[in-house]
Amino acid sequence: METSLMLFTRDLRVRDNPALAAACEAGRVVPVFVFDDAILDGPFAAPNRVRFLLESLADLRESLSERGGDLVVRRGDPAGEAVRLARETGARSLMLADERTAYGARRLDRLREAVRADGLDLDISVHPGITVVTPGDLTPGSGDHYKVFTPYWRAWEAARWRPAADAPAKVRLPSGVKPGALPRLADLTSGSPSPDLAPGGESAGRERMRAWLRDDAAAYDDVRDDLAADRTSRLSPYVKFGCVSPRELAEAAPDAYRRQLAWRDFHHQVAAAFPDLPRRDYRARDRRWKDDEDAFAAWCGGTTGVPIVDAGMRQLHREGFMHNRARLITASFLTRDLGVDWRRGLGHFNEWLVDGDVADNAGNWQWVAGTGNSTRPDQVMNPLRQAARFDPRGDYVRRYVPELAGVEGSRVHRPWTLDEERRRELGYPPPIIDPDDR
């Protein structure tokens, strides 16, 4: 009976996992996750994502154990650890999910180089799973990728999706393999996670998916931009870590939500063609960014004096998550109103967002900043008009900016118009720019 390695990366689930299904069909399986020191030493070792990851791995281990297997945990270079495990177990094949980010491409190259250097007879096969449609499957008549979303959306809608993969009934782990213990949070990152961070794992993700599909999905298009209603799916962390299959979610969700998943796939195919998406302007523009440390610090801390912006930033810090409409407002305020480089905003989001997907996060930041794939690169989102439209009663602001909890109605969006004594009592800062002049 052949032995295969199943290298988990961003597909931390047993349901609809094509790579895992293929490994189990081959015979014995060594499911393995490697904590890559190259990631743990970088900006993506943020406490929120690391805690979510550890909880997801614990849940994955339990699911594998229920099927007779286990999760082998290692730390170091994924390529080196995979080669070592292949030698120990006599594995003849290695399966992993297709990931087209710069990091994913480097990891795959290192795996292949390590196998060649060691002289191993190990077949590496890459399987779909982290997007609905794999980057590169859809291409325009000219060029290697779609640069505008609308034609991509039309092609995405017409595409034939891969068949769903069954969850394995049995996972046969070779004897003698030592699984290893999951590390503690403090072993991997410093700092504390957000107090209201969502729980990680496939079990929590599927529970959340079922509840949303049952209670809120039908009304998604009507309520998704309502900041106070908070009726978005909140499934993005589970999609980012592969705890929920994006393909399964797309099949069950309404059209408006499928369009959001298509946007995610769109950004992944852009990042596959332009790996520098998180670092360099996709479309070069003659922009001079301001080096305003005080303004940037106020934006990061949610103390700009513009309530709708501060509410979004404080939600980010409290939950490791931010409502999508608030992400657009806060990003526009930083890049358009304060004139600060989008890369700085992206970096701060990466420190806090549990769903901080490399391609999607960078693609959205560049879209807002006018350097990405927007067909209206000069569009500016006035924060007061956005507040009036998407938080008309001010409930979202009062939820996340406690200083303003006692200000009634829409006046909460313009606290600088209150009388001087009331402003002193609130203890809320004046706006760092004149939002009425935008």
mmCIF file of N, CA and C in Angstrom, residues 19-99:
data_model
loop_
_atom_site.group_PDB
_atom_site.id
_atom_site.type_symbol
_atom_site.label_atom_id
_atom_site.label_comp_id
_atom_site.label_asym_id
_atom_site.label_seq_id
_atom_site.Cartn_x
_atom_site.Cartn_y
_atom_site.Cartn_z
ATOM 1 N N ALA A 19 -6.873 17.798 -2.304
ATOM 2 C CA ALA A 19 -5.552 17.225 -2.046
ATOM 3 C C ALA A 19 -5.638 16.099 -1.022
ATOM 4 N N LEU A 20 -6.400 16.302 0.051
ATOM 5 C CA LEU A 20 -6.555 15.263 1.065
ATOM 6 C C LEU A 20 -7.272 14.049 0.489
ATOM 7 N N ALA A 21 -8.305 14.279 -0.300
ATOM 8 C CA ALA A 21 -9.037 13.165 -0.904
ATOM 9 C C ALA A 21 -8.121 12.331 -1.791
ATOM 10 N N ALA A 22 -7.265 12.997 -2.580
ATOM 11 C CA ALA A 22 -6.342 12.272 -3.454
ATOM 12 C C ALA A 22 -5.320 11.480 -2.639
ATOM 13 N N ALA A 23 -4.833 12.068 -1.550
ATOM 14 C CA ALA A 23 -3.866 11.367 -0.718
ATOM 15 C C ALA A 23 -4.477 10.131 -0.079
ATOM 16 N N CYS A 24 -5.719 10.249 0.378
ATOM 17 C CA CYS A 24 -6.376 9.111 1.031
ATOM 18 C C CYS A 24 -6.684 8.002 0.037
ATOM 19 N N GLU A 25 -6.981 8.353 -1.191
ATOM 20 C CA GLU A 25 -7.243 7.344 -2.205
ATOM 21 C C GLU A 25 -6.004 6.509 -2.502
ATOM 22 N N ALA A 26 -4.827 7.119 -2.332
ATOM 23 C CA ALA A 26 -3.584 6.425 -2.663
ATOM 24 C C ALA A 26 -3.222 5.346 -1.646
ATOM 25 N N GLY A 27 -3.748 5.458 -0.412
ATOM 26 C CA GLY A 27 -3.425 4.455 0.608
ATOM 27 C C GLY A 27 -3.168 5.097 1.955
ATOM 28 N N ARG A 28 -2.009 4.813 2.524
ATOM 29 C CA ARG A 28 -1.650 5.422 3.806
ATOM 30 C C ARG A 28 -1.316 6.898 3.611
ATOM 31 N N VAL A 29 -1.627 7.684 4.640
ATOM 32 C CA VAL A 29 -1.457 9.141 4.529
ATOM 33 C C VAL A 29 -0.726 9.676 5.754
ATOM 34 N N VAL A 30 0.212 10.582 5.498
ATOM 35 C CA VAL A 30 0.866 11.331 6.573
ATOM 36 C C VAL A 30 0.389 12.775 6.450
ATOM 37 N N PRO A 31 -0.677 13.155 7.165
ATOM 38 C CA PRO A 31 -1.113 14.560 7.134
ATOM 39 C C PRO A 31 -0.135 15.402 7.956
ATOM 40 N N VAL A 32 0.391 16.445 7.361
ATOM 41 C CA VAL A 32 1.432 17.219 8.040
ATOM 42 C C VAL A 32 1.197 18.708 7.862
ATOM 43 N N PHE A 33 1.489 19.459 8.917
ATOM 44 C CA PHE A 33 1.526 20.918 8.841
ATOM 45 C C PHE A 33 2.865 21.365 9.384
ATOM 46 N N VAL A 34 3.532 22.240 8.644
ATOM 47 C CA VAL A 34 4.852 22.743 9.045
ATOM 48 C C VAL A 34 4.743 24.217 9.384
ATOM 49 N N PHE A 35 5.106 24.569 10.605
ATOM 50 C CA PHE A 35 5.200 25.985 10.990
ATOM 51 C C PHE A 35 6.481 26.537 10.376
ATOM 52 N N ASP A 36 6.309 27.357 9.360
ATOM 53 C CA ASP A 36 7.433 27.861 8.570
ATOM 54 C C ASP A 36 8.071 29.043 9.295
ATOM 55 N N ASP A 37 9.332 28.908 9.641
ATOM 56 C CA ASP A 37 10.030 29.992 10.336
ATOM 57 C C ASP A 37 10.101 31.258 9.487
ATOM 58 N N ALA A 38 10.072 31.112 8.167
ATOM 59 C CA ALA A 38 10.098 32.290 7.301
ATOM 60 C C ALA A 38 8.847 33.137 7.489
ATOM 61 N N ILE A 39 7.732 32.490 7.834
ATOM 62 C CA ILE A 39 6.495 33.215 8.109
ATOM 63 C C ILE A 39 6.481 33.713 9.546
ATOM 64 N N LEU A 40 6.911 32.878 10.459
ATOM 65 C CA LEU A 40 6.857 33.237 11.882
ATOM 66 C C LEU A 40 7.790 34.387 12.223
ATOM 67 N N ASP A 41 8.813 34.587 11.413
ATOM 68 C CA ASP A 41 9.730 35.702 11.650
ATOM 69 C C ASP A 41 9.300 36.980 10.942
ATOM 70 N N GLY A 42 8.185 36.930 10.216
ATOM 71 C CA GLY A 42 7.774 38.083 9.431
ATOM 72 C C GLY A 42 6.524 38.735 9.976
ATOM 73 N N PRO A 43 5.981 39.695 9.227
ATOM 74 C CA PRO A 43 4.815 40.464 9.697
ATOM 75 C C PRO A 43 3.537 39.642 9.781
ATOM 76 N N PHE A 44 3.511 38.459 9.167
ATOM 77 C CA PHE A 44 2.285 37.672 9.183
ATOM 78 C C PHE A 44 2.162 36.801 10.425
ATOM 79 N N ALA A 45 3.147 36.874 11.319
ATOM 80 C CA ALA A 45 3.034 36.160 12.597
ATOM 81 C C ALA A 45 2.285 37.038 13.593
ATOM 82 N N ALA A 46 1.141 37.538 13.189
ATOM 83 C CA ALA A 46 0.334 38.406 14.039
ATOM 84 C C ALA A 46 -0.441 37.547 15.033
ATOM 85 N N PRO A 47 -0.599 38.011 16.275
ATOM 86 C CA PRO A 47 -1.265 37.189 17.286
ATOM 87 C C PRO A 47 -2.649 36.705 16.885
ATOM 88 N N ASN A 48 -3.433 37.540 16.214
ATOM 89 C CA ASN A 48 -4.778 37.111 15.837
ATOM 90 C C ASN A 48 -4.745 35.927 14.885
ATOM 91 N N ARG A 49 -3.912 36.014 13.857
ATOM 92 C CA ARG A 49 -3.868 34.926 12.887
ATOM 93 C C ARG A 49 -3.233 33.677 13.481
ATOM 94 N N VAL A 50 -2.230 33.856 14.325
ATOM 95 C CA VAL A 50 -1.579 32.688 14.916
ATOM 96 C C VAL A 50 -2.540 31.957 15.849
ATOM 97 N N ARG A 51 -3.299 32.697 16.652
ATOM 98 C CA ARG A 51 -4.255 32.016 17.525
ATOM 99 C C ARG A 51 -5.323 31.293 16.719
ATOM 100 N N PHE A 52 -5.832 31.959 15.682
ATOM 101 C CA PHE A 52 -6.836 31.337 14.819
ATOM 102 C C PHE A 52 -6.260 30.088 14.159
ATOM 103 N N LEU A 53 -5.015 30.174 13.714
ATOM 104 C CA LEU A 53 -4.350 29.034 13.086
ATOM 105 C C LEU A 53 -4.228 27.870 14.059
ATOM 106 N N LEU A 54 -3.772 28.130 15.280
ATOM 107 C CA LEU A 54 -3.617 27.057 16.259
ATOM 108 C C LEU A 54 -4.944 26.378 16.568
ATOM 109 N N GLU A 55 -6.000 27.160 16.710
ATOM 110 C CA GLU A 55 -7.317 26.578 16.962
ATOM 111 C C GLU A 55 -7.785 25.765 15.760
ATOM 112 N N SER A 56 -7.475 26.236 14.562
ATOM 113 C CA SER A 56 -7.864 25.509 13.350
ATOM 114 C C SER A 56 -7.110 24.189 13.237
ATOM 115 N N LEU A 57 -5.840 24.206 13.594
ATOM 116 C CA LEU A 57 -5.052 22.974 13.546
ATOM 117 C C LEU A 57 -5.507 21.974 14.604
ATOM 118 N N ALA A 58 -5.861 22.469 15.786
ATOM 119 C CA ALA A 58 -6.376 21.571 16.829
ATOM 120 C C ALA A 58 -7.674 20.909 16.365
ATOM 121 N N ASP A 59 -8.522 21.672 15.705
ATOM 122 C CA ASP A 59 -9.777 21.133 15.199
ATOM 123 C C ASP A 59 -9.516 20.143 14.062
ATOM 124 N N LEU A 60 -8.569 20.465 13.200
ATOM 125 C CA LEU A 60 -8.207 19.555 12.120
ATOM 126 C C LEU A 60 -7.651 18.250 12.678
ATOM 127 N N ARG A 61 -6.803 18.342 13.679
ATOM 128 C CA ARG A 61 -6.258 17.127 14.301
ATOM 129 C C ARG A 61 -7.382 16.245 14.848
ATOM 130 N N GLU A 62 -8.358 16.858 15.477
ATOM 131 C CA GLU A 62 -9.478 16.088 16.024
ATOM 132 C C GLU A 62 -10.263 15.401 14.904
ATOM 133 N N SER A 63 -10.501 16.115 13.806
ATOM 134 C CA SER A 63 -11.234 15.522 12.684
ATOM 135 C C SER A 63 -10.469 14.354 12.072
ATOM 136 N N LEU A 64 -9.158 14.493 11.949
ATOM 137 C CA LEU A 64 -8.335 13.397 11.422
ATOM 138 C C LEU A 64 -8.308 12.221 12.383
ATOM 139 N N SER A 65 -8.250 12.506 13.685
ATOM 140 C CA SER A 65 -8.236 11.444 14.691
ATOM 141 C C SER A 65 -9.536 10.650 14.676
ATOM 142 N N GLU A 66 -10.651 11.342 14.462
ATOM 143 C CA GLU A 66 -11.941 10.653 14.371
ATOM 144 C C GLU A 66 -11.976 9.676 13.204
ATOM 145 N N ARG A 67 -11.098 9.889 12.222
ATOM 146 C CA ARG A 67 -11.044 9.018 11.051
ATOM 147 C C ARG A 67 -9.866 8.058 11.111
ATOM 148 N N GLY A 68 -9.268 7.948 12.281
ATOM 149 C CA GLY A 68 -8.182 7.000 12.474
ATOM 150 C C GLY A 68 -6.798 7.542 12.228
ATOM 151 N N GLY A 69 -6.674 8.798 11.914
ATOM 152 C CA GLY A 69 -5.373 9.371 11.617
ATOM 153 C C GLY A 69 -4.905 10.343 12.681
ATOM 154 N N ASP A 70 -4.078 11.289 12.295
ATOM 155 C CA ASP A 70 -3.572 12.322 13.189
ATOM 156 C C ASP A 70 -2.949 13.406 12.328
ATOM 157 N N LEU A 71 -2.582 14.490 12.961
ATOM 158 C CA LEU A 71 -1.887 15.568 12.266
ATOM 159 C C LEU A 71 -0.447 15.601 12.744
ATOM 160 N N VAL A 72 0.472 15.432 11.825
ATOM 161 C CA VAL A 72 1.900 15.506 12.146
ATOM 162 C C VAL A 72 2.303 16.974 12.110
ATOM 163 N N VAL A 73 2.892 17.443 13.193
ATOM 164 C CA VAL A 73 3.249 18.850 13.331
ATOM 165 C C VAL A 73 4.765 18.981 13.371
ATOM 166 N N ARG A 74 5.301 19.828 12.511
ATOM 167 C CA ARG A 74 6.734 20.091 12.484
ATOM 168 C C ARG A 74 6.957 21.603 12.403
ATOM 169 N N ARG A 75 8.183 22.007 12.657
ATOM 170 C CA ARG A 75 8.550 23.418 12.538
ATOM 171 C C ARG A 75 9.877 23.535 11.825
ATOM 172 N N GLY A 76 9.965 24.493 10.902
ATOM 173 C CA GLY A 76 11.187 24.692 10.137
ATOM 174 C C GLY A 76 10.859 25.044 8.699
ATOM 175 N N ASP A 77 11.701 24.578 7.778
ATOM 176 C CA ASP A 77 11.484 24.799 6.354
ATOM 177 C C ASP A 77 10.561 23.702 5.830
ATOM 178 N N PRO A 78 9.403 24.053 5.249
ATOM 179 C CA PRO A 78 8.479 23.023 4.767
ATOM 180 C C PRO A 78 9.126 22.027 3.815
ATOM 181 N N ALA A 79 10.012 22.508 2.955
ATOM 182 C CA ALA A 79 10.652 21.608 1.998
ATOM 183 C C ALA A 79 11.533 20.600 2.721
ATOM 184 N N GLY A 80 12.355 21.084 3.629
ATOM 185 C CA GLY A 80 13.244 20.180 4.361
ATOM 186 C C GLY A 80 12.483 19.184 5.214
ATOM 187 N N GLU A 81 11.424 19.660 5.892
ATOM 188 C CA GLU A 81 10.629 18.764 6.737
ATOM 189 C C GLU A 81 9.876 17.740 5.900
ATOM 190 N N ALA A 82 9.398 18.132 4.732
ATOM 191 C CA ALA A 82 8.691 17.190 3.866
ATOM 192 C C ALA A 82 9.626 16.101 3.369
ATOM 193 N N VAL A 83 10.825 16.472 2.957
ATOM 194 C CA VAL A 83 11.801 15.485 2.494
ATOM 195 C C VAL A 83 12.164 14.528 3.630
ATOM 196 N N ARG A 84 12.341 15.067 4.835
ATOM 197 C CA ARG A 84 12.682 14.226 5.980
ATOM 198 C C ARG A 84 11.568 13.222 6.278
ATOM 199 N N LEU A 85 10.325 13.676 6.246
ATOM 200 C CA LEU A 85 9.195 12.782 6.503
ATOM 201 C C LEU A 85 9.040 11.744 5.396
ATOM 202 N N ALA A 86 9.295 12.155 4.157
ATOM 203 C CA ALA A 86 9.209 11.201 3.055
ATOM 204 C C ALA A 86 10.237 10.092 3.222
ATOM 205 N N ARG A 87 11.433 10.448 3.657
ATOM 206 C CA ARG A 87 12.473 9.450 3.922
ATOM 207 C C ARG A 87 12.047 8.514 5.055
ATOM 208 N N GLU A 88 11.504 9.085 6.130
ATOM 209 C CA GLU A 88 11.134 8.287 7.293
ATOM 210 C C GLU A 88 10.004 7.307 7.000
ATOM 211 N N THR A 89 9.069 7.719 6.159
ATOM 212 C CA THR A 89 7.852 6.934 5.948
ATOM 213 C C THR A 89 7.836 6.170 4.626
ATOM 214 N N GLY A 90 8.801 6.423 3.764
ATOM 215 C CA GLY A 90 8.801 5.779 2.454
ATOM 216 C C GLY A 90 7.727 6.316 1.532
ATOM 217 N N ALA A 91 7.312 7.540 1.744
ATOM 218 C CA ALA A 91 6.256 8.131 0.923
ATOM 219 C C ALA A 91 6.720 8.261 -0.524
ATOM 220 N N ARG A 92 5.790 7.999 -1.445
ATOM 221 C CA ARG A 92 6.100 8.098 -2.869
ATOM 222 C C ARG A 92 5.443 9.303 -3.532
ATOM 223 N N SER A 93 4.543 9.979 -2.808
ATOM 224 C CA SER A 93 3.869 11.136 -3.394
ATOM 225 C C SER A 93 3.588 12.167 -2.315
ATOM 226 N N LEU A 94 3.446 13.407 -2.748
ATOM 227 C CA LEU A 94 3.124 14.519 -1.843
ATOM 228 C C LEU A 94 2.031 15.342 -2.496
ATOM 229 N N MET A 95 0.948 15.600 -1.754
ATOM 230 C CA MET A 95 -0.149 16.401 -2.238
ATOM 231 C C MET A 95 -0.217 17.701 -1.459
ATOM 232 N N LEU A 96 -0.553 18.792 -2.137
ATOM 233 C CA LEU A 96 -0.787 20.074 -1.470
ATOM 234 C C LEU A 96 -1.709 20.916 -2.331
ATOM 235 N N ALA A 97 -2.280 21.939 -1.700
ATOM 236 C CA ALA A 97 -3.215 22.822 -2.396
ATOM 237 C C ALA A 97 -2.457 23.836 -3.246
ATOM 238 N N ASP A 98 -3.064 24.204 -4.362
ATOM 239 C CA ASP A 98 -2.493 25.183 -5.266
ATOM 240 C C ASP A 98 -2.606 26.581 -4.665
ATOM 241 N N GLU A 99 -1.486 27.265 -4.535
ATOM 242 C CA GLU A 99 -1.482 28.645 -4.030
ATOM 243 C C GLU A 99 -0.541 29.460 -4.898
#
